[in-house]
PDB file of C-alpha atoms in Angstrom:
ATOM      1  CA  UNK A 195       0.000   0.000   0.000  1.00  0.00           C
ATOM      2  CA  UNK A 196       2.864   2.348   0.864  1.00  0.00           C
ATOM      3  CA  UNK A 197       4.448   1.618  -2.507  1.00  0.00           C
ATOM      4  CA  UNK A 198       1.208   2.456  -4.301  1.00  0.00           C
ATOM      5  CA  UNK A 199       0.912   5.738  -2.406  1.00  0.00           C
ATOM      6  CA  UNK A 200       4.522   6.591  -3.218  1.00  0.00           C
ATOM      7  CA  UNK A 201       3.966   5.788  -6.896  1.00  0.00           C
ATOM      8  CA  UNK A 202       0.787   7.870  -6.961  1.00  0.00           C
ATOM      9  CA  UNK A 203       2.569  10.824  -5.377  1.00  0.00           C
ATOM     10  CA  UNK A 204       5.450  10.411  -7.810  1.00  0.00           C
ATOM     11  CA  UNK A 205       3.022  10.366 -10.731  1.00  0.00           C
ATOM     12  CA  UNK A 206       1.299  13.534  -9.491  1.00  0.00           C
ATOM     13  CA  UNK A 207       4.642  15.285  -9.073  1.00  0.00           C
ATOM     14  CA  UNK A 208       5.649  14.232 -12.577  1.00  0.00           C
ATOM     15  CA  UNK A 209       2.399  15.554 -14.025  1.00  0.00           C
ATOM     16  CA  UNK A 210       2.839  18.829 -12.132  1.00  0.00           C
ATOM     17  CA  UNK A 211       6.376  19.238 -13.469  1.00  0.00           C
ATOM     18  CA  UNK A 212       5.241  18.501 -17.033  1.00  0.00           C
ATOM     19  CA  UNK A 213       2.354  20.956 -16.724  1.00  0.00           C
ATOM     20  CA  UNK A 214       4.660  23.626 -15.284  1.00  0.00           C
ATOM     21  CA  UNK A 215       7.180  23.103 -18.087  1.00  0.00           C
ATOM     22  CA  UNK A 216       4.397  23.365 -20.674  1.00  0.00           C
ATOM     23  CA  UNK A 217       3.110  26.583 -19.079  1.00  0.00           C
ATOM     24  CA  UNK A 218       6.625  28.048 -18.995  1.00  0.00           C
ATOM     25  CA  UNK A 219       7.103  27.175 -22.672  1.00  0.00           C
ATOM     26  CA  UNK A 220       3.813  28.832 -23.640  1.00  0.00           C
ATOM     27  CA  UNK A 221       4.755  31.932 -21.636  1.00  0.00           C
ATOM     28  CA  UNK A 222       8.173  32.039 -23.339  1.00  0.00           C
ATOM     29  CA  UNK A 223       6.719  31.680 -26.829  1.00  0.00           C
ATOM     30  CA  UNK A 224       4.280  34.501 -26.114  1.00  0.00           C
ATOM     31  CA  UNK A 225       7.131  36.954 -25.574  1.00  0.00           C
ATOM     32  CA  UNK A 226      10.269  35.569 -27.225  1.00  0.00           C
ATOM     33  CA  UNK A 227      11.304  34.413 -30.675  1.00  0.00           C
ATOM     34  CA  UNK A 228      11.776  30.633 -30.797  1.00  0.00           C
ATOM     35  CA  UNK A 229      14.759  30.770 -33.193  1.00  0.00           C
ATOM     36  CA  UNK A 230      16.920  33.523 -31.699  1.00  0.00           C
ATOM     37  CA  UNK A 231      15.565  33.666 -28.107  1.00  0.00           C
ATOM     38  CA  UNK A 232      15.286  37.432 -28.583  1.00  0.00           C
ATOM     39  CA  UNK A 233      12.159  39.367 -27.580  1.00  0.00           C
ATOM     40  CA  UNK A 234       9.388  39.165 -30.175  1.00  0.00           C
ATOM     41  CA  UNK A 235       7.345  42.071 -31.558  1.00  0.00           C
ATOM     42  CA  UNK A 236       4.892  42.005 -28.641  1.00  0.00           C
ATOM     43  CA  UNK A 237       7.572  42.208 -25.946  1.00  0.00           C
ATOM     44  CA  UNK A 238       9.627  44.680 -27.983  1.00  0.00           C
ATOM     45  CA  UNK A 239       6.695  47.105 -28.246  1.00  0.00           C
ATOM     46  CA  UNK A 240       6.006  46.753 -24.532  1.00  0.00           C
ATOM     47  CA  UNK A 241       9.628  47.496 -23.601  1.00  0.00           C
ATOM     48  CA  UNK A 242       9.802  50.367 -26.083  1.00  0.00           C
ATOM     49  CA  UNK A 243       6.805  51.931 -24.358  1.00  0.00           C
ATOM     50  CA  UNK A 244       8.629  51.556 -21.017  1.00  0.00           C
ATOM     51  CA  UNK A 245      11.776  53.183 -22.412  1.00  0.00           C
ATOM     52  CA  UNK A 246       9.763  56.050 -23.870  1.00  0.00           C
ATOM     53  CA  UNK A 247       8.178  56.714 -20.470  1.00  0.00           C
ATOM     54  CA  UNK A 248      11.611  56.670 -18.802  1.00  0.00           C
ATOM     55  CA  UNK A 249      13.082  58.984 -21.421  1.00  0.00           C
ATOM     56  CA  UNK A 250      10.310  61.501 -20.847  1.00  0.00           C
ATOM     57  CA  UNK A 251      11.061  61.560 -17.118  1.00  0.00           C
ATOM     58  CA  UNK A 252      14.825  61.815 -17.626  1.00  0.00           C
ATOM     59  CA  UNK A 253      14.921  64.083 -20.703  1.00  0.00           C
ATOM     60  CA  UNK A 254      16.996  61.803 -22.865  1.00  0.00           C
ATOM     61  CA  UNK A 255      16.255  60.502 -26.369  1.00  0.00           C
ATOM     62  CA  UNK A 256      15.543  56.979 -27.547  1.00  0.00           C
ATOM     63  CA  UNK A 257      16.811  55.562 -30.831  1.00  0.00           C
ATOM     64  CA  UNK A 258      14.743  52.992 -32.725  1.00  0.00           C
ATOM     65  CA  UNK A 259      16.519  51.046 -35.454  1.00  0.00           C
ATOM     66  CA  UNK A 260      14.674  48.812 -37.908  1.00  0.00           C
ATOM     67  CA  UNK A 261      17.170  46.238 -39.240  1.00  0.00           C
ATOM     68  CA  UNK A 262      16.487  44.183 -42.376  1.00  0.00           C
ATOM     69  CA  UNK A 263      18.861  41.576 -43.823  1.00  0.00           C
ATOM     70  CA  UNK A 264      19.753  42.000 -47.486  1.00  0.00           C
ATOM     71  CA  UNK A 265      19.228  38.948 -49.725  1.00  0.00           C
ATOM     72  CA  UNK A 266      18.192  36.649 -46.852  1.00  0.00           C
ATOM     73  CA  UNK A 267      15.595  34.956 -49.074  1.00  0.00           C
ATOM     74  CA  UNK A 268      18.380  33.799 -51.382  1.00  0.00           C
ATOM     75  CA  UNK A 269      20.010  31.997 -48.420  1.00  0.00           C
ATOM     76  CA  UNK A 270      16.792  30.129 -47.645  1.00  0.00           C
ATOM     77  CA  UNK A 271      16.211  29.314 -51.316  1.00  0.00           C
ATOM     78  CA  UNK A 272      19.721  28.024 -52.056  1.00  0.00           C
ATOM     79  CA  UNK A 273      20.890  26.542 -48.729  1.00  0.00           C
ATOM     80  CA  UNK A 274      17.592  25.715 -47.042  1.00  0.00           C
ATOM     81  CA  UNK A 275      15.657  26.980 -44.048  1.00  0.00           C
ATOM     82  CA  UNK A 276      17.778  25.164 -41.416  1.00  0.00           C
ATOM     83  CA  UNK A 277      20.831  27.145 -42.567  1.00  0.00           C
ATOM     84  CA  UNK A 278      18.692  30.270 -42.688  1.00  0.00           C
ATOM     85  CA  UNK A 279      17.648  29.689 -39.072  1.00  0.00           C
ATOM     86  CA  UNK A 280      21.286  29.265 -38.011  1.00  0.00           C
ATOM     87  CA  UNK A 281      22.101  32.501 -39.808  1.00  0.00           C
ATOM     88  CA  UNK A 282      19.329  34.312 -37.927  1.00  0.00           C
ATOM     89  CA  UNK A 283      20.771  33.047 -34.634  1.00  0.00           C
ATOM     90  CA  UNK A 284      24.223  34.364 -35.516  1.00  0.00           C
ATOM     91  CA  UNK A 285      22.802  37.695 -36.630  1.00  0.00           C
ATOM     92  CA  UNK A 286      21.004  37.965 -33.284  1.00  0.00           C
ATOM     93  CA  UNK A 287      24.270  37.359 -31.416  1.00  0.00           C
ATOM     94  CA  UNK A 288      26.108  39.947 -33.521  1.00  0.00           C
ATOM     95  CA  UNK A 289      23.410  42.527 -32.876  1.00  0.00           C
ATOM     96  CA  UNK A 290      23.654  41.894 -29.141  1.00  0.00           C
ATOM     97  CA  UNK A 291      27.410  42.447 -29.352  1.00  0.00           C
ATOM     98  CA  UNK A 292      26.817  45.904 -30.846  1.00  0.00           C
ATOM     99  CA  UNK A 293      24.553  47.338 -28.148  1.00  0.00           C
ATOM    100  CA  UNK A 294      25.029  48.488 -24.561  1.00  0.00           C
ATOM    101  CA  UNK A 295      23.548  46.991 -21.427  1.00  0.00           C
ATOM    102  CA  UNK A 296      19.976  48.240 -21.187  1.00  0.00           C
ATOM    103  CA  UNK A 297      19.425  48.450 -24.945  1.00  0.00           C
ATOM    104  CA  UNK A 298      16.883  46.078 -26.480  1.00  0.00           C
ATOM    105  CA  UNK A 299      17.354  43.766 -29.453  1.00  0.00           C
ATOM    106  CA  UNK A 300      14.327  41.933 -30.871  1.00  0.00           C
ATOM    107  CA  UNK A 301      13.363  39.834 -33.850  1.00  0.00           C
ATOM    108  CA  UNK A 302      10.101  41.096 -35.288  1.00  0.00           C
ATOM    109  CA  UNK A 303       9.702  38.254 -37.768  1.00  0.00           C
ATOM    110  CA  UNK A 304      11.271  36.895 -40.955  1.00  0.00           C
ATOM    111  CA  UNK A 305      14.605  38.655 -41.450  1.00  0.00           C
ATOM    112  CA  UNK A 306      13.520  41.794 -39.586  1.00  0.00           C
ATOM    113  CA  UNK A 307      15.116  42.856 -36.316  1.00  0.00           C
ATOM    114  CA  UNK A 308      14.652  45.984 -34.228  1.00  0.00           C
ATOM    115  CA  UNK A 309      16.745  47.744 -31.620  1.00  0.00           C
ATOM    116  CA  UNK A 310      15.932  50.277 -28.944  1.00  0.00           C
ATOM    117  CA  UNK A 311      18.929  52.410 -27.994  1.00  0.00           C
ATOM    118  CA  UNK A 312      18.307  53.962 -24.587  1.00  0.00           C
ATOM    119  CA  UNK A 313      19.786  57.039 -22.919  1.00  0.00           C
ATOM    120  CA  UNK A 314      20.705  58.831 -26.150  1.00  0.00           C
ATOM    121  CA  UNK A 315      22.244  62.236 -25.455  1.00  0.00           C
ATOM    122  CA  UNK A 316      23.340  62.966 -29.015  1.00  0.00           C
ATOM    123  CA  UNK A 317      22.067  61.659 -32.396  1.00  0.00           C
ATOM    124  CA  UNK A 318      25.687  60.846 -33.231  1.00  0.00           C
ATOM    125  CA  UNK A 319      25.449  57.983 -30.730  1.00  0.00           C
ATOM    126  CA  UNK A 320      22.658  56.419 -32.772  1.00  0.00           C
ATOM    127  CA  UNK A 321      24.498  57.069 -36.027  1.00  0.00           C
ATOM    128  CA  UNK A 322      27.577  55.314 -34.606  1.00  0.00           C
ATOM    129  CA  UNK A 323      25.454  52.341 -33.534  1.00  0.00           C
ATOM    130  CA  UNK A 324      23.863  52.036 -36.978  1.00  0.00           C
ATOM    131  CA  UNK A 325      27.272  52.150 -38.679  1.00  0.00           C
ATOM    132  CA  UNK A 326      28.611  49.530 -36.255  1.00  0.00           C
ATOM    133  CA  UNK A 327      25.672  47.218 -36.987  1.00  0.00           C
ATOM    134  CA  UNK A 328      26.103  47.512 -40.752  1.00  0.00           C
ATOM    135  CA  UNK A 329      29.788  46.617 -40.443  1.00  0.00           C
ATOM    136  CA  UNK A 330      29.276  43.802 -37.918  1.00  0.00           C
ATOM    137  CA  UNK A 331      26.280  42.093 -39.506  1.00  0.00           C
ATOM    138  CA  UNK A 332      27.690  42.380 -43.033  1.00  0.00           C
ATOM    139  CA  UNK A 333      30.911  40.491 -42.178  1.00  0.00           C
ATOM    140  CA  UNK A 334      30.985  36.962 -43.733  1.00  0.00           C
ATOM    141  CA  UNK A 335      29.420  33.977 -41.937  1.00  0.00           C
ATOM    142  CA  UNK A 336      30.611  30.367 -41.884  1.00  0.00           C
ATOM    143  CA  UNK A 337      27.678  27.965 -41.443  1.00  0.00           C
ATOM    144  CA  UNK A 338      27.840  24.207 -42.147  1.00  0.00           C
ATOM    145  CA  UNK A 339      30.819  24.690 -44.418  1.00  0.00           C
ATOM    146  CA  UNK A 340      29.151  27.503 -46.344  1.00  0.00           C
ATOM    147  CA  UNK A 341      30.495  31.035 -46.544  1.00  0.00           C
ATOM    148  CA  UNK A 342      27.547  33.405 -46.479  1.00  0.00           C
ATOM    149  CA  UNK A 343      27.776  37.083 -47.393  1.00  0.00           C
ATOM    150  CA  UNK A 344      24.787  39.262 -46.633  1.00  0.00           C
ATOM    151  CA  UNK A 345      24.377  42.939 -45.971  1.00  0.00           C
ATOM    152  CA  UNK A 346      21.929  44.829 -43.824  1.00  0.00           C
ATOM    153  CA  UNK A 347      19.726  47.844 -44.387  1.00  0.00           C
ATOM    154  CA  UNK A 348      18.638  50.008 -41.452  1.00  0.00           C
ATOM    155  CA  UNK A 349      16.021  52.666 -40.874  1.00  0.00           C
ATOM    156  CA  UNK A 350      16.535  54.942 -37.869  1.00  0.00           C
ATOM    157  CA  UNK A 351      14.208  57.238 -35.948  1.00  0.00           C
ATOM    158  CA  UNK A 352      14.557  59.163 -32.687  1.00  0.00           C
ATOM    159  CA  UNK A 353      12.120  59.912 -29.892  1.00  0.00           C
ATOM    160  CA  UNK A 354      10.858  62.394 -28.917  1.00  0.00           C
ATOM    161  CA  UNK A 355      12.101  64.270 -31.997  1.00  0.00           C
ATOM    162  CA  UNK A 356      10.166  62.084 -34.463  1.00  0.00           C
ATOM    163  CA  UNK A 357       7.363  60.945 -32.167  1.00  0.00           C
ATOM    164  CA  UNK A 358       6.582  59.473 -28.770  1.00  0.00           C
ATOM    165  CA  UNK A 359       4.352  56.545 -29.744  1.00  0.00           C
ATOM    166  CA  UNK A 360       5.833  53.071 -30.295  1.00  0.00           C
ATOM    167  CA  UNK A 361       3.750  52.288 -33.386  1.00  0.00           C
ATOM    168  CA  UNK A 362       4.549  55.660 -34.981  1.00  0.00           C
ATOM    169  CA  UNK A 363       8.264  55.248 -34.303  1.00  0.00           C
ATOM    170  CA  UNK A 364       8.293  51.780 -35.876  1.00  0.00           C
ATOM    171  CA  UNK A 365       6.459  53.181 -38.892  1.00  0.00           C
ATOM    172  CA  UNK A 366       9.003  56.006 -39.134  1.00  0.00           C
ATOM    173  CA  UNK A 367      11.891  53.556 -38.934  1.00  0.00           C
ATOM    174  CA  UNK A 368      10.257  51.426 -41.629  1.00  0.00           C
ATOM    175  CA  UNK A 369       9.993  54.470 -43.930  1.00  0.00           C
ATOM    176  CA  UNK A 370      13.666  55.239 -43.345  1.00  0.00           C
ATOM    177  CA  UNK A 371      14.489  51.596 -44.088  1.00  0.00           C
ATOM    178  CA  UNK A 372      12.633  51.922 -47.383  1.00  0.00           C
ATOM    179  CA  UNK A 373      14.867  54.887 -48.242  1.00  0.00           C
ATOM    180  CA  UNK A 374      17.990  52.846 -47.470  1.00  0.00           C
ATOM    181  CA  UNK A 375      16.870  50.037 -49.772  1.00  0.00           C
ATOM    182  CA  UNK A 376      15.968  52.521 -52.474  1.00  0.00           C
ATOM    183  CA  UNK A 377      19.490  53.954 -52.231  1.00  0.00           C
ATOM    184  CA  UNK A 378      21.129  50.578 -52.832  1.00  0.00           C
ATOM    185  CA  UNK A 379      20.964  48.748 -49.474  1.00  0.00           C
ATOM    186  CA  UNK A 380      23.824  47.976 -47.032  1.00  0.00           C
ATOM    187  CA  UNK A 381      23.597  51.216 -45.107  1.00  0.00           C
ATOM    188  CA  UNK A 382      21.291  53.274 -42.936  1.00  0.00           C
ATOM    189  CA  UNK A 383      19.003  56.292 -43.193  1.00  0.00           C
ATOM    190  CA  UNK A 384      17.472  58.562 -40.576  1.00  0.00           C
ATOM    191  CA  UNK A 385      13.768  59.292 -40.762  1.00  0.00           C
ATOM    192  CA  UNK A 386      12.717  62.657 -42.175  1.00  0.00           C
ATOM    193  CA  UNK A 387       9.112  63.934 -42.260  1.00  0.00           C
ATOM    194  CA  UNK A 388       9.181  64.372 -46.023  1.00  0.00           C
ATOM    195  CA  UNK A 389       9.673  60.616 -46.447  1.00  0.00           C
ATOM    196  CA  UNK A 390       5.980  60.052 -45.742  1.00  0.00           C
ATOM    197  CA  UNK A 391       5.044  62.586 -48.409  1.00  0.00           C
ATOM    198  CA  UNK A 392       7.372  60.899 -50.922  1.00  0.00           C
ATOM    199  CA  UNK A 393       5.854  57.475 -50.235  1.00  0.00           C
ATOM    200  CA  UNK A 394       2.309  58.789 -50.616  1.00  0.00           C
ATOM    201  CA  UNK A 395       3.226  60.565 -53.868  1.00  0.00           C
ATOM    202  CA  UNK A 396       4.780  57.363 -55.241  1.00  0.00           C
ATOM    203  CA  UNK A 397       1.731  55.300 -54.275  1.00  0.00           C
ATOM    204  CA  UNK A 398      -0.551  57.811 -55.963  1.00  0.00           C
ATOM    205  CA  UNK A 399       1.594  57.669 -59.107  1.00  0.00           C
ATOM    206  CA  UNK A 400       1.503  53.881 -59.129  1.00  0.00           C
TER     207      UNK A 400
END
């Protein structure tokens, strides 16, 4: 009888552990990217909102950088998605190596990453970070015996200069990214208000 009780207790403990592990996994997937372990879009937006509130209290700026990998689709098409996933992991690590403690690096989806640079006193700090990312991410990769050369295009916006709302800042950074790609990729552009007017004019023309 004692053995049966012990086995029953052991079974209940095992079920509890499995349930707890499943709950932890669900909670992780709700906030983090499964490939890179970086924050996902949901958590990134939440933390950006927190940083914007802190910046308002402390009178510093916040840099938002929208990072897109150049020619990533070609890697998936020629070498396969497993190699593409390994490349995304390495890109995530390189981005983390570029930022300071307290900055945020996230994967928004596909080959799109985003960074929040906190405690910005001078726009030159954000410009230096963008240049460092272009150089670091564009260096060759060695994955499964393959040498992979990709570049990166970046769109940059600053709060509160360009806005104080997370969604607006991401939209601004996306517009600046579009300008970088239009200029030939592998570089970065800062958001300017006239970019929205240019996009709308082009859409109307099309």
